[in-house]
Amino acid sequence: GIALTAFEIILWHTDGSFEGYLEAYVMHCALSISNVVAAIAVFIGINYFPSITFMLIAITVPKITSRIFCTALLWKKRPYLVKKWTTLELETFRVFLKDGISFSVTSNLAYFVEVFACGILVGRLLGPSEVAVYNIFATFTTVFTGLILMVVRPFWTAAIDASEKGDIKWLRQTTHK
């Protein structure tokens, strides 16, 4: 499970690249298709292969496959993005690795505190039935945050691009919508 998750994290750079080129729809489309495939695989797994291992594979492998496809598509369309090992700057790599690990640990710790620690507090103070209600609202918060990010992240990239090009009229029109 850890290896599959690590492999998916390695391929996350593709998301940022597509957003930077204002082509996030490619990544969203591929991930949507992979979610449908994962849902079908989970349905099959529940009925024919009920095991945690199969469920982990059924959920993770379609996402990884779509990210590999998108990365290959990005590299084919923009071959200059492929980093050659001969030009890899180890000091820059160390800085990015350190920042990435720090961000991942911090964000995961914040999620842990928000969801699990608060759930324990709700259970201790209000009872077990209220934990279920809390978890439902925590899930809604996560889903709505994801929906907002799907809209805002590509807009942010487009806004920076418009700002660099001096297209202030577009910025004003878009932000007022």
PDB file of C-alpha atoms in Angstrom:
ATOM      1  CA  GLY A   1       0.000   0.000   0.000  1.00  0.00           C
ATOM      2  CA  ILE A   2       2.782   2.434   0.893  1.00  0.00           C
ATOM      3  CA  ALA A   3       4.601   1.702  -2.369  1.00  0.00           C
ATOM      4  CA  LEU A   4       1.448   2.397  -4.422  1.00  0.00           C
ATOM      5  CA  THR A   5       0.803   5.649  -2.566  1.00  0.00           C
ATOM      6  CA  ALA A   6       4.449   6.728  -2.931  1.00  0.00           C
ATOM      7  CA  PHE A   7       4.319   6.007  -6.670  1.00  0.00           C
ATOM      8  CA  GLU A   8       1.160   8.102  -6.996  1.00  0.00           C
ATOM      9  CA  ILE A   9       2.795  10.978  -5.104  1.00  0.00           C
ATOM     10  CA  ILE A  10       5.781  10.855  -7.450  1.00  0.00           C
ATOM     11  CA  LEU A  11       3.404  11.383 -10.388  1.00  0.00           C
ATOM     12  CA  TRP A  12       1.575  14.349  -8.806  1.00  0.00           C
ATOM     13  CA  HIS A  13       3.902  16.792 -10.574  1.00  0.00           C
ATOM     14  CA  THR A  14       1.841  16.219 -13.699  1.00  0.00           C
ATOM     15  CA  ASP A  15      -1.168  17.916 -12.061  1.00  0.00           C
ATOM     16  CA  GLY A  16       0.781  21.109 -11.494  1.00  0.00           C
ATOM     17  CA  SER A  17       2.193  21.034 -15.004  1.00  0.00           C
ATOM     18  CA  PHE A  18      -1.239  20.701 -16.604  1.00  0.00           C
ATOM     19  CA  GLU A  19      -2.537  23.504 -14.408  1.00  0.00           C
ATOM     20  CA  GLY A  20       0.434  25.664 -15.332  1.00  0.00           C
ATOM     21  CA  TYR A  21      -0.360  25.209 -19.021  1.00  0.00           C
ATOM     22  CA  LEU A  22      -4.080  25.820 -18.365  1.00  0.00           C
ATOM     23  CA  GLU A  23      -4.904  22.245 -19.363  1.00  0.00           C
ATOM     24  CA  ALA A  24      -6.128  20.892 -16.015  1.00  0.00           C
ATOM     25  CA  TYR A  25      -9.163  19.448 -17.798  1.00  0.00           C
ATOM     26  CA  VAL A  26      -6.927  16.687 -19.209  1.00  0.00           C
ATOM     27  CA  MET A  27      -5.930  15.544 -15.721  1.00  0.00           C
ATOM     28  CA  HIS A  28      -9.468  15.899 -14.356  1.00  0.00           C
ATOM     29  CA  CYS A  29     -10.895  13.882 -17.240  1.00  0.00           C
ATOM     30  CA  ALA A  30      -8.347  11.085 -16.811  1.00  0.00           C
ATOM     31  CA  LEU A  31      -8.873  10.961 -13.036  1.00  0.00           C
ATOM     32  CA  SER A  32     -12.653  10.917 -13.496  1.00  0.00           C
ATOM     33  CA  ILE A  33     -12.352   7.931 -15.809  1.00  0.00           C
ATOM     34  CA  SER A  34     -10.045   6.233 -13.302  1.00  0.00           C
ATOM     35  CA  ASN A  35     -12.599   6.852 -10.531  1.00  0.00           C
ATOM     36  CA  VAL A  36     -15.271   5.097 -12.595  1.00  0.00           C
ATOM     37  CA  VAL A  37     -12.913   2.189 -13.239  1.00  0.00           C
ATOM     38  CA  ALA A  38     -12.043   2.059  -9.518  1.00  0.00           C
ATOM     39  CA  ALA A  39     -15.739   2.060  -8.567  1.00  0.00           C
ATOM     40  CA  ILE A  40     -16.399  -0.860 -10.917  1.00  0.00           C
ATOM     41  CA  ALA A  41     -13.349  -2.696  -9.534  1.00  0.00           C
ATOM     42  CA  VAL A  42     -14.531  -2.117  -5.951  1.00  0.00           C
ATOM     43  CA  PHE A  43     -18.000  -3.414  -6.850  1.00  0.00           C
ATOM     44  CA  ILE A  44     -16.446  -6.539  -8.356  1.00  0.00           C
ATOM     45  CA  GLY A  45     -14.143  -6.874  -5.348  1.00  0.00           C
ATOM     46  CA  ILE A  46     -16.983  -6.640  -2.843  1.00  0.00           C
ATOM     47  CA  ASN A  47     -18.879  -9.393  -4.638  1.00  0.00           C
ATOM     48  CA  TYR A  48     -16.073 -11.740  -5.719  1.00  0.00           C
ATOM     49  CA  PHE A  49     -12.779 -10.880  -3.946  1.00  0.00           C
ATOM     50  CA  PRO A  50     -13.650  -9.386  -0.544  1.00  0.00           C
ATOM     51  CA  SER A  51     -10.218  -8.540   0.819  1.00  0.00           C
ATOM     52  CA  ILE A  52      -8.447  -5.395   1.907  1.00  0.00           C
ATOM     53  CA  THR A  53      -5.572  -6.073  -0.477  1.00  0.00           C
ATOM     54  CA  PHE A  54      -7.865  -6.266  -3.490  1.00  0.00           C
ATOM     55  CA  MET A  55      -9.698  -3.100  -2.431  1.00  0.00           C
ATOM     56  CA  LEU A  56      -6.416  -1.218  -2.060  1.00  0.00           C
ATOM     57  CA  ILE A  57      -5.319  -2.328  -5.515  1.00  0.00           C
ATOM     58  CA  ALA A  58      -8.768  -1.635  -7.013  1.00  0.00           C
ATOM     59  CA  ILE A  59      -8.765   1.930  -5.728  1.00  0.00           C
ATOM     60  CA  THR A  60      -5.114   2.884  -6.243  1.00  0.00           C
ATOM     61  CA  VAL A  61      -4.049   1.222  -9.508  1.00  0.00           C
ATOM     62  CA  PRO A  62      -6.571   3.044 -11.770  1.00  0.00           C
ATOM     63  CA  LYS A  63      -5.447   6.410 -10.376  1.00  0.00           C
ATOM     64  CA  ILE A  64      -1.782   5.527 -10.861  1.00  0.00           C
ATOM     65  CA  THR A  65      -2.500   4.294 -14.386  1.00  0.00           C
ATOM     66  CA  SER A  66      -4.262   7.543 -15.295  1.00  0.00           C
ATOM     67  CA  ARG A  67      -1.383   9.585 -13.845  1.00  0.00           C
ATOM     68  CA  ILE A  68       1.151   7.543 -15.845  1.00  0.00           C
ATOM     69  CA  PHE A  69      -0.944   8.124 -18.988  1.00  0.00           C
ATOM     70  CA  CYS A  70      -1.151  11.875 -18.293  1.00  0.00           C
ATOM     71  CA  THR A  71       2.578  12.105 -17.543  1.00  0.00           C
ATOM     72  CA  ALA A  72       3.391  10.311 -20.809  1.00  0.00           C
ATOM     73  CA  LEU A  73       0.988  12.609 -22.666  1.00  0.00           C
ATOM     74  CA  LEU A  74       2.586  15.681 -21.083  1.00  0.00           C
ATOM     75  CA  TRP A  75       6.115  14.508 -21.911  1.00  0.00           C
ATOM     76  CA  LYS A  76       5.107  13.681 -25.496  1.00  0.00           C
ATOM     77  CA  LYS A  77       3.497  17.097 -25.952  1.00  0.00           C
ATOM     78  CA  ARG A  78       6.315  18.978 -24.151  1.00  0.00           C
ATOM     79  CA  PRO A  79       9.535  16.938 -24.300  1.00  0.00           C
ATOM     80  CA  TYR A  80      11.566  19.789 -22.824  1.00  0.00           C
ATOM     81  CA  LEU A  81       9.926  19.053 -19.452  1.00  0.00           C
ATOM     82  CA  VAL A  82      11.704  15.716 -19.191  1.00  0.00           C
ATOM     83  CA  LYS A  83      14.600  16.269 -16.819  1.00  0.00           C
ATOM     84  CA  LYS A  84      17.843  14.609 -17.796  1.00  0.00           C
ATOM     85  CA  TRP A  85      19.741  12.990 -14.926  1.00  0.00           C
ATOM     86  CA  THR A  86      22.931  14.567 -16.202  1.00  0.00           C
ATOM     87  CA  THR A  87      21.538  18.049 -15.557  1.00  0.00           C
ATOM     88  CA  LEU A  88      19.938  17.248 -12.196  1.00  0.00           C
ATOM     89  CA  GLU A  89      21.131  19.688  -9.563  1.00  0.00           C
ATOM     90  CA  LEU A  90      21.449  17.726  -6.337  1.00  0.00           C
ATOM     91  CA  GLU A  91      21.278  20.778  -4.070  1.00  0.00           C
ATOM     92  CA  THR A  92      18.023  21.928  -5.676  1.00  0.00           C
ATOM     93  CA  PHE A  93      16.700  18.379  -5.444  1.00  0.00           C
ATOM     94  CA  ARG A  94      17.533  18.257  -1.705  1.00  0.00           C
ATOM     95  CA  VAL A  95      15.751  21.561  -1.067  1.00  0.00           C
ATOM     96  CA  PHE A  96      12.624  20.443  -2.948  1.00  0.00           C
ATOM     97  CA  LEU A  97      12.675  17.055  -1.232  1.00  0.00           C
ATOM     98  CA  LYS A  98      12.987  18.656   2.204  1.00  0.00           C
ATOM     99  CA  ASP A  99      10.194  21.146   1.477  1.00  0.00           C
ATOM    100  CA  GLY A 100       7.973  18.434   0.031  1.00  0.00           C
ATOM    101  CA  ILE A 101       8.426  16.138   3.003  1.00  0.00           C
ATOM    102  CA  SER A 102       7.837  19.038   5.428  1.00  0.00           C
ATOM    103  CA  PHE A 103       4.653  20.048   3.625  1.00  0.00           C
ATOM    104  CA  SER A 104       3.376  16.458   3.450  1.00  0.00           C
ATOM    105  CA  VAL A 105       4.023  15.799   7.125  1.00  0.00           C
ATOM    106  CA  THR A 106       2.430  19.094   8.150  1.00  0.00           C
ATOM    107  CA  SER A 107      -0.665  18.683   5.990  1.00  0.00           C
ATOM    108  CA  ASN A 108      -1.155  15.054   7.053  1.00  0.00           C
ATOM    109  CA  LEU A 109      -0.686  15.992  10.701  1.00  0.00           C
ATOM    110  CA  ALA A 110      -3.233  18.802  10.367  1.00  0.00           C
ATOM    111  CA  TYR A 111      -5.695  16.386   8.752  1.00  0.00           C
ATOM    112  CA  PHE A 112      -5.067  13.854  11.519  1.00  0.00           C
ATOM    113  CA  VAL A 113      -5.723  16.449  14.208  1.00  0.00           C
ATOM    114  CA  GLU A 114      -8.798  17.803  12.443  1.00  0.00           C
ATOM    115  CA  VAL A 115     -10.482  14.493  11.754  1.00  0.00           C
ATOM    116  CA  PHE A 116      -9.267  11.966  14.308  1.00  0.00           C
ATOM    117  CA  ALA A 117      -8.393  14.030  17.362  1.00  0.00           C
ATOM    118  CA  CYS A 118     -11.555  16.129  17.064  1.00  0.00           C
ATOM    119  CA  GLY A 119     -13.543  12.932  16.544  1.00  0.00           C
ATOM    120  CA  ILE A 120     -12.122  11.539  19.774  1.00  0.00           C
ATOM    121  CA  LEU A 121     -13.012  14.768  21.578  1.00  0.00           C
ATOM    122  CA  VAL A 122     -16.559  14.706  20.193  1.00  0.00           C
ATOM    123  CA  GLY A 123     -16.911  11.088  21.286  1.00  0.00           C
ATOM    124  CA  ARG A 124     -15.648  11.800  24.791  1.00  0.00           C
ATOM    125  CA  LEU A 125     -17.767  14.927  25.285  1.00  0.00           C
ATOM    126  CA  LEU A 126     -20.978  14.138  23.380  1.00  0.00           C
ATOM    127  CA  GLY A 127     -21.037  10.358  22.889  1.00  0.00           C
ATOM    128  CA  PRO A 128     -20.408   7.849  20.100  1.00  0.00           C
ATOM    129  CA  SER A 129     -23.523   8.695  18.078  1.00  0.00           C
ATOM    130  CA  GLU A 130     -22.320  12.274  17.650  1.00  0.00           C
ATOM    131  CA  VAL A 131     -18.994  11.067  16.230  1.00  0.00           C
ATOM    132  CA  ALA A 132     -20.865   9.723  13.203  1.00  0.00           C
ATOM    133  CA  VAL A 133     -22.523  13.118  12.667  1.00  0.00           C
ATOM    134  CA  TYR A 134     -19.147  14.850  13.052  1.00  0.00           C
ATOM    135  CA  ASN A 135     -17.535  12.463  10.532  1.00  0.00           C
ATOM    136  CA  ILE A 136     -20.298  13.151   8.006  1.00  0.00           C
ATOM    137  CA  PHE A 137     -19.729  16.898   8.260  1.00  0.00           C
ATOM    138  CA  ALA A 138     -15.934  16.423   8.141  1.00  0.00           C
ATOM    139  CA  THR A 139     -16.400  14.389   4.940  1.00  0.00           C
ATOM    140  CA  PHE A 140     -18.620  17.101   3.433  1.00  0.00           C
ATOM    141  CA  THR A 141     -15.972  19.674   4.285  1.00  0.00           C
ATOM    142  CA  THR A 142     -13.332  17.602   2.482  1.00  0.00           C
ATOM    143  CA  VAL A 143     -15.559  17.103  -0.572  1.00  0.00           C
ATOM    144  CA  PHE A 144     -16.477  20.800  -0.824  1.00  0.00           C
ATOM    145  CA  THR A 145     -12.850  21.813  -0.367  1.00  0.00           C
ATOM    146  CA  GLY A 146     -11.929  19.506  -3.241  1.00  0.00           C
ATOM    147  CA  LEU A 147     -14.658  20.984  -5.444  1.00  0.00           C
ATOM    148  CA  ILE A 148     -13.533  24.518  -4.665  1.00  0.00           C
ATOM    149  CA  LEU A 149      -9.908  23.619  -5.404  1.00  0.00           C
ATOM    150  CA  MET A 150     -10.901  22.098  -8.755  1.00  0.00           C
ATOM    151  CA  VAL A 151     -12.234  25.510  -9.764  1.00  0.00           C
ATOM    152  CA  VAL A 152      -9.792  27.818  -7.984  1.00  0.00           C
ATOM    153  CA  ARG A 153      -6.469  26.157  -8.832  1.00  0.00           C
ATOM    154  CA  PRO A 154      -6.849  26.437 -12.626  1.00  0.00           C
ATOM    155  CA  PHE A 155      -8.268  29.956 -12.200  1.00  0.00           C
ATOM    156  CA  TRP A 156      -5.273  30.980 -10.102  1.00  0.00           C
ATOM    157  CA  THR A 157      -2.903  29.828 -12.829  1.00  0.00           C
ATOM    158  CA  ALA A 158      -4.967  31.619 -15.479  1.00  0.00           C
ATOM    159  CA  ALA A 159      -5.053  34.780 -13.334  1.00  0.00           C
ATOM    160  CA  ILE A 160      -1.262  34.773 -12.993  1.00  0.00           C
ATOM    161  CA  ASP A 161      -0.939  34.250 -16.746  1.00  0.00           C
ATOM    162  CA  ALA A 162      -3.343  37.133 -17.464  1.00  0.00           C
ATOM    163  CA  SER A 163      -1.525  39.348 -14.980  1.00  0.00           C
ATOM    164  CA  GLU A 164       1.819  38.624 -16.642  1.00  0.00           C
ATOM    165  CA  LYS A 165       0.339  39.422 -20.045  1.00  0.00           C
ATOM    166  CA  GLY A 166      -1.226  42.621 -18.706  1.00  0.00           C
ATOM    167  CA  ASP A 167      -4.788  41.471 -19.401  1.00  0.00           C
ATOM    168  CA  ILE A 168      -6.329  43.428 -16.527  1.00  0.00           C
ATOM    169  CA  LYS A 169      -9.731  43.605 -18.260  1.00  0.00           C
ATOM    170  CA  TRP A 170     -10.011  39.797 -18.241  1.00  0.00           C
ATOM    171  CA  LEU A 171      -8.944  39.666 -14.593  1.00  0.00           C
ATOM    172  CA  ARG A 172     -11.623  42.161 -13.545  1.00  0.00           C
ATOM    173  CA  GLN A 173     -14.358  40.492 -15.594  1.00  0.00           C
ATOM    174  CA  THR A 174     -13.497  37.029 -14.312  1.00  0.00           C
ATOM    175  CA  THR A 175     -13.205  37.965 -10.654  1.00  0.00           C
ATOM    176  CA  HIS A 176     -16.583  39.705 -10.751  1.00  0.00           C
ATOM    177  CA  LYS A 177     -18.265  36.541 -12.063  1.00  0.00           C
TER     178      LYS A 177
END
